Amino acid sequence: NAGVTQTPKFQVLKTGQSMTLQCAQDMNHNSMYWYRQDPGMGLRLIYYSASEGTTDKGEVPNGYNVSRLNKREFSLRLESAAPSQTSVYFCASSEASQRVYEQYFGPGTRLTVT
Amino acid sequence: AQSVTQLDSQVPVFEEAPVELRCNYSSSVSVYLFWYVQYPNQGLQLLLKYLSGSTLVESINGFEAEFNKSQTSFHLRKPSVHISDTAEYFCAVTSSNTGKLIFGQGTTLQVKP
């Protein structure tokens, strides 16, 4: 099992450009999440998807959109990138049928917006 | 609302010394608690978790954490650290009715030879 995979690993954008971060999991998990990690702030939830076909906002959703394409894939889109979106982005998944939502993380995407 | 506070942003320690990374949480409902570790340029890996039962939980690499409900704490300890323990450590909390993890700010453990 590959677990949670993310593409790309690194990306540099100019202000105003758009891009989509891809995430896929092969653990048959129902729930998937997108976080951003910034120094001194831990991880903050951007969006999550409790199950296929549903998405909900997290703590910092502004400037982002998501798509739960199917049970395996959950993408994050930046429509018009801003320097404040320079960050490391992590995707995670968990099995919602268990009472405890232990999350498994991907390796991350390092995004720089100039 | 739930929140997690990691009281130290950086903890420098010499190899083979003991270490404690502090974590306090606030929540009005029952919680599950986690410690995750992030090695340089990698994603997060689960280190240990408290779900229920014994308040002392252990990881396979010598770390342990104790759930203290009265003090709302879940401090992480290791009696003797190694250079390879150098990493960032995150405390996280979730409640059974949301599934969403709330993370602390992270503590960087720097083990010196």
mmCIF file of C-alpha atoms in Angstrom:
data_model
loop_
_atom_site.group_PDB
_atom_site.id
_atom_site.type_symbol
_atom_site.label_atom_id
_atom_site.label_comp_id
_atom_site.label_asym_id
_atom_site.label_seq_id
_atom_site.Cartn_x
_atom_site.Cartn_y
_atom_site.Cartn_z
ATOM 1 C CA ASN A 1 0.000 0.000 0.000
ATOM 2 C CA ALA A 2 1.219 3.480 -0.913
ATOM 3 C CA GLY A 3 -0.965 5.053 1.806
ATOM 4 C CA VAL A 4 -1.612 8.731 1.053
ATOM 5 C CA THR A 5 0.119 10.234 -1.966
ATOM 6 C CA GLN A 6 0.312 13.878 -2.989
ATOM 7 C CA THR A 7 1.379 15.630 -6.185
ATOM 8 C CA PRO A 8 3.296 17.743 -6.833
ATOM 9 C CA LYS A 9 5.957 17.749 -4.096
ATOM 10 C CA PHE A 10 7.086 21.274 -4.863
ATOM 11 C CA GLN A 11 5.483 24.165 -6.745
ATOM 12 C CA VAL A 12 6.283 27.810 -7.347
ATOM 13 C CA LEU A 13 3.461 30.077 -8.521
ATOM 14 C CA LYS A 14 3.182 33.726 -9.350
ATOM 15 C CA THR A 15 0.494 35.818 -7.707
ATOM 16 C CA GLY A 16 -2.808 35.308 -9.492
ATOM 17 C CA GLN A 17 -1.984 31.933 -11.016
ATOM 18 C CA SER A 18 -4.130 28.918 -10.297
ATOM 19 C CA MET A 19 -3.265 25.329 -9.543
ATOM 20 C CA THR A 20 -4.692 22.093 -8.178
ATOM 21 C CA LEU A 21 -3.027 19.932 -5.553
ATOM 22 C CA GLN A 22 -3.815 16.273 -5.933
ATOM 23 C CA CYS A 23 -4.266 13.713 -3.159
ATOM 24 C CA ALA A 24 -5.090 10.025 -3.329
ATOM 25 C CA GLN A 25 -5.354 7.255 -0.733
ATOM 26 C CA ASP A 26 -5.494 3.500 -1.191
ATOM 27 C CA MET A 27 -6.706 2.543 2.296
ATOM 28 C CA ASN A 28 -10.421 2.689 1.412
ATOM 29 C CA HIS A 29 -10.950 5.463 3.944
ATOM 30 C CA ASN A 30 -14.163 7.458 3.940
ATOM 31 C CA SER A 31 -12.807 10.743 5.306
ATOM 32 C CA MET A 32 -10.159 12.975 3.780
ATOM 33 C CA TYR A 33 -8.641 16.283 4.868
ATOM 34 C CA TRP A 34 -6.515 19.166 3.644
ATOM 35 C CA TYR A 35 -4.264 21.061 6.070
ATOM 36 C CA ARG A 36 -1.753 23.820 5.741
ATOM 37 C CA GLN A 37 1.325 24.031 7.937
ATOM 38 C CA ASP A 38 2.945 27.352 8.774
ATOM 39 C CA PRO A 39 5.815 27.979 11.216
ATOM 40 C CA GLY A 40 4.621 28.389 14.788
ATOM 41 C CA MET A 41 1.001 27.673 13.909
ATOM 42 C CA GLY A 42 0.854 23.912 13.725
ATOM 43 C CA LEU A 43 -1.501 22.424 11.161
ATOM 44 C CA ARG A 44 -4.749 24.157 10.333
ATOM 45 C CA LEU A 45 -7.641 22.450 8.612
ATOM 46 C CA ILE A 46 -8.627 23.982 5.275
ATOM 47 C CA TYR A 47 -11.396 21.619 4.108
ATOM 48 C CA TYR A 48 -12.464 18.102 4.835
ATOM 49 C CA SER A 49 -14.683 15.468 3.301
ATOM 50 C CA ALA A 50 -16.443 13.108 5.682
ATOM 51 C CA SER A 51 -17.503 10.821 2.840
ATOM 52 C CA GLU A 52 -17.635 10.675 -0.931
ATOM 53 C CA GLY A 53 -19.831 13.470 -2.254
ATOM 54 C CA THR A 54 -19.582 15.723 0.794
ATOM 55 C CA THR A 55 -17.190 18.536 1.651
ATOM 56 C CA ASP A 56 -17.095 21.033 4.518
ATOM 57 C CA LYS A 57 -15.068 24.058 5.460
ATOM 58 C CA GLY A 58 -12.416 23.876 8.102
ATOM 59 C CA GLU A 59 -10.672 26.633 10.012
ATOM 60 C CA VAL A 60 -9.055 28.485 7.065
ATOM 61 C CA PRO A 61 -11.062 27.870 3.843
ATOM 62 C CA ASN A 62 -10.818 31.297 2.221
ATOM 63 C CA GLY A 63 -9.049 31.265 -1.146
ATOM 64 C CA TYR A 64 -9.433 27.500 -1.613
ATOM 65 C CA ASN A 65 -11.864 25.074 -3.187
ATOM 66 C CA VAL A 66 -11.976 21.298 -3.008
ATOM 67 C CA SER A 67 -13.369 18.399 -4.975
ATOM 68 C CA ARG A 68 -13.950 14.889 -3.705
ATOM 69 C CA LEU A 69 -13.628 13.220 -7.075
ATOM 70 C CA ASN A 70 -14.318 9.716 -5.774
ATOM 71 C CA LYS A 71 -13.584 7.768 -2.626
ATOM 72 C CA ARG A 72 -9.831 7.704 -3.338
ATOM 73 C CA GLU A 73 -9.168 11.265 -4.478
ATOM 74 C CA PHE A 74 -9.526 14.681 -2.856
ATOM 75 C CA SER A 75 -8.111 17.718 -4.654
ATOM 76 C CA LEU A 76 -7.420 21.246 -3.427
ATOM 77 C CA ARG A 77 -7.608 24.171 -5.836
ATOM 78 C CA LEU A 78 -6.170 27.651 -5.543
ATOM 79 C CA GLU A 79 -8.062 29.809 -8.036
ATOM 80 C CA SER A 80 -5.914 32.939 -7.690
ATOM 81 C CA ALA A 81 -2.801 32.332 -5.630
ATOM 82 C CA ALA A 82 -1.608 34.935 -3.128
ATOM 83 C CA PRO A 83 1.705 35.182 -1.236
ATOM 84 C CA SER A 84 -0.213 34.429 1.991
ATOM 85 C CA GLN A 85 -0.857 30.962 0.605
ATOM 86 C CA THR A 86 2.839 30.121 0.657
ATOM 87 C CA SER A 87 2.851 27.077 2.921
ATOM 88 C CA VAL A 88 3.261 23.334 3.149
ATOM 89 C CA TYR A 89 0.038 21.506 2.354
ATOM 90 C CA PHE A 90 -0.792 18.096 3.771
ATOM 91 C CA CYS A 91 -3.533 15.726 2.810
ATOM 92 C CA ALA A 92 -4.763 13.109 5.268
ATOM 93 C CA SER A 93 -7.343 10.356 5.395
ATOM 94 C CA SER A 94 -9.129 8.408 8.112
ATOM 95 C CA GLU A 95 -11.788 5.763 8.495
ATOM 96 C CA ALA A 96 -14.979 7.410 9.660
ATOM 97 C CA SER A 97 -16.635 4.131 10.602
ATOM 98 C CA GLN A 98 -14.288 3.785 13.553
ATOM 99 C CA ARG A 99 -15.090 5.768 16.672
ATOM 100 C CA VAL A 100 -11.600 7.191 16.690
ATOM 101 C CA TYR A 101 -10.496 9.182 13.693
ATOM 102 C CA GLU A 102 -6.841 8.251 13.444
ATOM 103 C CA GLN A 103 -5.500 10.177 10.491
ATOM 104 C CA TYR A 104 -2.799 9.132 8.033
ATOM 105 C CA PHE A 105 -0.821 11.864 6.312
ATOM 106 C CA GLY A 106 0.750 12.293 2.910
ATOM 107 C CA PRO A 107 4.312 13.623 2.409
ATOM 108 C CA GLY A 108 3.179 17.197 1.705
ATOM 109 C CA THR A 109 3.377 19.781 -1.080
ATOM 110 C CA ARG A 110 5.647 22.795 -0.598
ATOM 111 C CA LEU A 111 4.056 25.762 -2.333
ATOM 112 C CA THR A 112 5.704 29.143 -2.809
ATOM 113 C CA VAL A 113 3.735 32.066 -4.207
ATOM 114 C CA THR A 114 5.837 35.007 -5.402
ATOM 115 C CA ALA B 1 -14.485 24.784 21.268
ATOM 116 C CA GLN B 2 -11.471 22.572 21.557
ATOM 117 C CA SER B 3 -7.922 23.882 21.632
ATOM 118 C CA VAL B 4 -4.431 22.539 22.191
ATOM 119 C CA THR B 5 -1.463 24.395 23.639
ATOM 120 C CA GLN B 6 2.093 23.157 23.415
ATOM 121 C CA LEU B 7 3.951 25.153 25.985
ATOM 122 C CA ASP B 8 7.414 25.030 24.431
ATOM 123 C CA SER B 9 8.220 25.897 20.828
ATOM 124 C CA GLN B 10 11.757 24.500 21.059
ATOM 125 C CA VAL B 11 13.351 22.043 23.452
ATOM 126 C CA PRO B 12 17.131 21.581 23.202
ATOM 127 C CA VAL B 13 18.521 18.556 25.039
ATOM 128 C CA PHE B 14 21.705 16.522 25.072
ATOM 129 C CA GLU B 15 21.792 12.958 23.844
ATOM 130 C CA GLU B 16 20.856 10.365 26.498
ATOM 131 C CA ALA B 17 19.159 12.997 28.680
ATOM 132 C CA PRO B 18 15.465 12.753 29.597
ATOM 133 C CA VAL B 19 12.937 15.008 27.922
ATOM 134 C CA GLU B 20 9.354 16.145 28.451
ATOM 135 C CA LEU B 21 7.270 17.906 25.808
ATOM 136 C CA ARG B 22 4.240 19.550 27.332
ATOM 137 C CA CYS B 23 0.720 19.589 25.937
ATOM 138 C CA ASN B 24 -2.464 20.983 27.461
ATOM 139 C CA TYR B 25 -5.901 20.872 25.921
ATOM 140 C CA SER B 26 -9.302 22.346 26.524
ATOM 141 C CA SER B 27 -12.534 20.617 25.674
ATOM 142 C CA SER B 28 -16.019 20.342 27.093
ATOM 143 C CA VAL B 29 -16.508 16.806 25.815
ATOM 144 C CA SER B 30 -14.653 13.541 25.999
ATOM 145 C CA VAL B 31 -11.533 13.580 23.891
ATOM 146 C CA TYR B 32 -9.040 11.363 22.196
ATOM 147 C CA LEU B 33 -5.430 12.560 22.258
ATOM 148 C CA PHE B 34 -2.556 12.014 19.881
ATOM 149 C CA TRP B 35 1.103 12.782 19.474
ATOM 150 C CA TYR B 36 2.433 13.002 15.937
ATOM 151 C CA VAL B 37 6.092 13.300 14.900
ATOM 152 C CA GLN B 38 7.396 15.047 11.802
ATOM 153 C CA TYR B 39 10.963 14.365 10.709
ATOM 154 C CA PRO B 40 12.624 16.968 8.465
ATOM 155 C CA ASN B 41 10.964 17.302 5.058
ATOM 156 C CA GLN B 42 8.483 14.535 5.766
ATOM 157 C CA GLY B 43 4.794 14.174 6.578
ATOM 158 C CA LEU B 44 3.368 13.476 10.021
ATOM 159 C CA GLN B 45 3.488 10.032 11.571
ATOM 160 C CA LEU B 46 1.430 8.876 14.510
ATOM 161 C CA LEU B 47 3.646 8.371 17.568
ATOM 162 C CA LEU B 48 1.061 7.341 20.158
ATOM 163 C CA LYS B 49 -2.549 7.860 21.123
ATOM 164 C CA TYR B 50 -4.861 7.827 24.105
ATOM 165 C CA LEU B 51 -8.317 6.447 23.436
ATOM 166 C CA SER B 52 -9.519 5.031 26.752
ATOM 167 C CA GLY B 53 -8.404 2.717 29.547
ATOM 168 C CA SER B 54 -4.895 3.072 30.958
ATOM 169 C CA THR B 55 -3.858 6.694 31.152
ATOM 170 C CA LEU B 56 -0.233 5.830 30.352
ATOM 171 C CA VAL B 57 0.410 5.030 26.700
ATOM 172 C CA GLU B 58 3.671 4.022 25.075
ATOM 173 C CA SER B 59 5.206 4.048 21.625
ATOM 174 C CA ILE B 60 7.501 1.438 20.117
ATOM 175 C CA ASN B 61 10.541 3.750 20.219
ATOM 176 C CA GLY B 62 10.534 4.522 23.949
ATOM 177 C CA PHE B 63 8.238 7.542 24.179
ATOM 178 C CA GLU B 64 5.341 7.582 26.607
ATOM 179 C CA ALA B 65 2.549 10.002 27.409
ATOM 180 C CA GLU B 66 0.176 10.225 30.332
ATOM 181 C CA PHE B 67 -3.388 11.444 30.075
ATOM 182 C CA ASN B 68 -4.241 13.597 33.078
ATOM 183 C CA LYS B 69 -7.897 14.549 32.989
ATOM 184 C CA SER B 70 -7.837 16.795 36.057
ATOM 185 C CA GLN B 71 -4.963 18.848 34.637
ATOM 186 C CA THR B 72 -6.152 18.499 31.022
ATOM 187 C CA SER B 73 -2.665 17.503 29.979
ATOM 188 C CA PHE B 74 -1.042 14.885 27.766
ATOM 189 C CA HIS B 75 2.694 15.396 28.196
ATOM 190 C CA LEU B 76 5.159 13.361 26.145
ATOM 191 C CA ARG B 77 8.256 11.923 27.839
ATOM 192 C CA LYS B 78 11.307 9.859 27.007
ATOM 193 C CA PRO B 79 13.871 8.818 29.638
ATOM 194 C CA SER B 80 16.860 8.898 27.253
ATOM 195 C CA VAL B 81 16.794 10.602 23.849
ATOM 196 C CA HIS B 82 18.819 9.822 20.745
ATOM 197 C CA ILE B 83 20.058 12.061 17.949
ATOM 198 C CA SER B 84 17.496 10.375 15.704
ATOM 199 C CA ASP B 85 14.673 11.766 17.880
ATOM 200 C CA THR B 86 15.369 15.240 16.508
ATOM 201 C CA ALA B 87 12.068 16.252 14.916
ATOM 202 C CA GLU B 88 8.970 18.360 15.386
ATOM 203 C CA TYR B 89 6.289 16.933 17.643
ATOM 204 C CA PHE B 90 2.610 17.809 17.467
ATOM 205 C CA CYS B 91 -0.050 17.190 20.059
ATOM 206 C CA ALA B 92 -3.595 16.837 18.719
ATOM 207 C CA VAL B 93 -7.091 16.308 20.081
ATOM 208 C CA THR B 94 -10.357 15.106 18.616
ATOM 209 C CA SER B 95 -13.750 14.369 20.040
ATOM 210 C CA SER B 96 -15.865 11.447 18.989
ATOM 211 C CA ASN B 97 -18.594 13.641 17.532
ATOM 212 C CA THR B 98 -16.499 15.609 15.034
ATOM 213 C CA GLY B 99 -13.573 13.511 13.842
ATOM 214 C CA LYS B 100 -11.590 16.632 13.091
ATOM 215 C CA LEU B 101 -8.129 16.939 14.623
ATOM 216 C CA ILE B 102 -7.118 20.126 16.403
ATOM 217 C CA PHE B 103 -3.353 20.527 16.489
ATOM 218 C CA GLY B 104 -1.047 22.357 18.820
ATOM 219 C CA GLN B 105 1.597 24.704 17.491
ATOM 220 C CA GLY B 106 4.333 22.080 17.558
ATOM 221 C CA THR B 107 7.521 21.605 19.593
ATOM 222 C CA THR B 108 10.886 21.217 17.934
ATOM 223 C CA LEU B 109 13.050 18.726 19.796
ATOM 224 C CA GLN B 110 16.744 19.337 19.134
ATOM 225 C CA VAL B 111 18.976 16.560 20.412
ATOM 226 C CA LYS B 112 22.625 17.562 20.669
ATOM 227 C CA PRO B 113 25.578 15.163 20.803
#
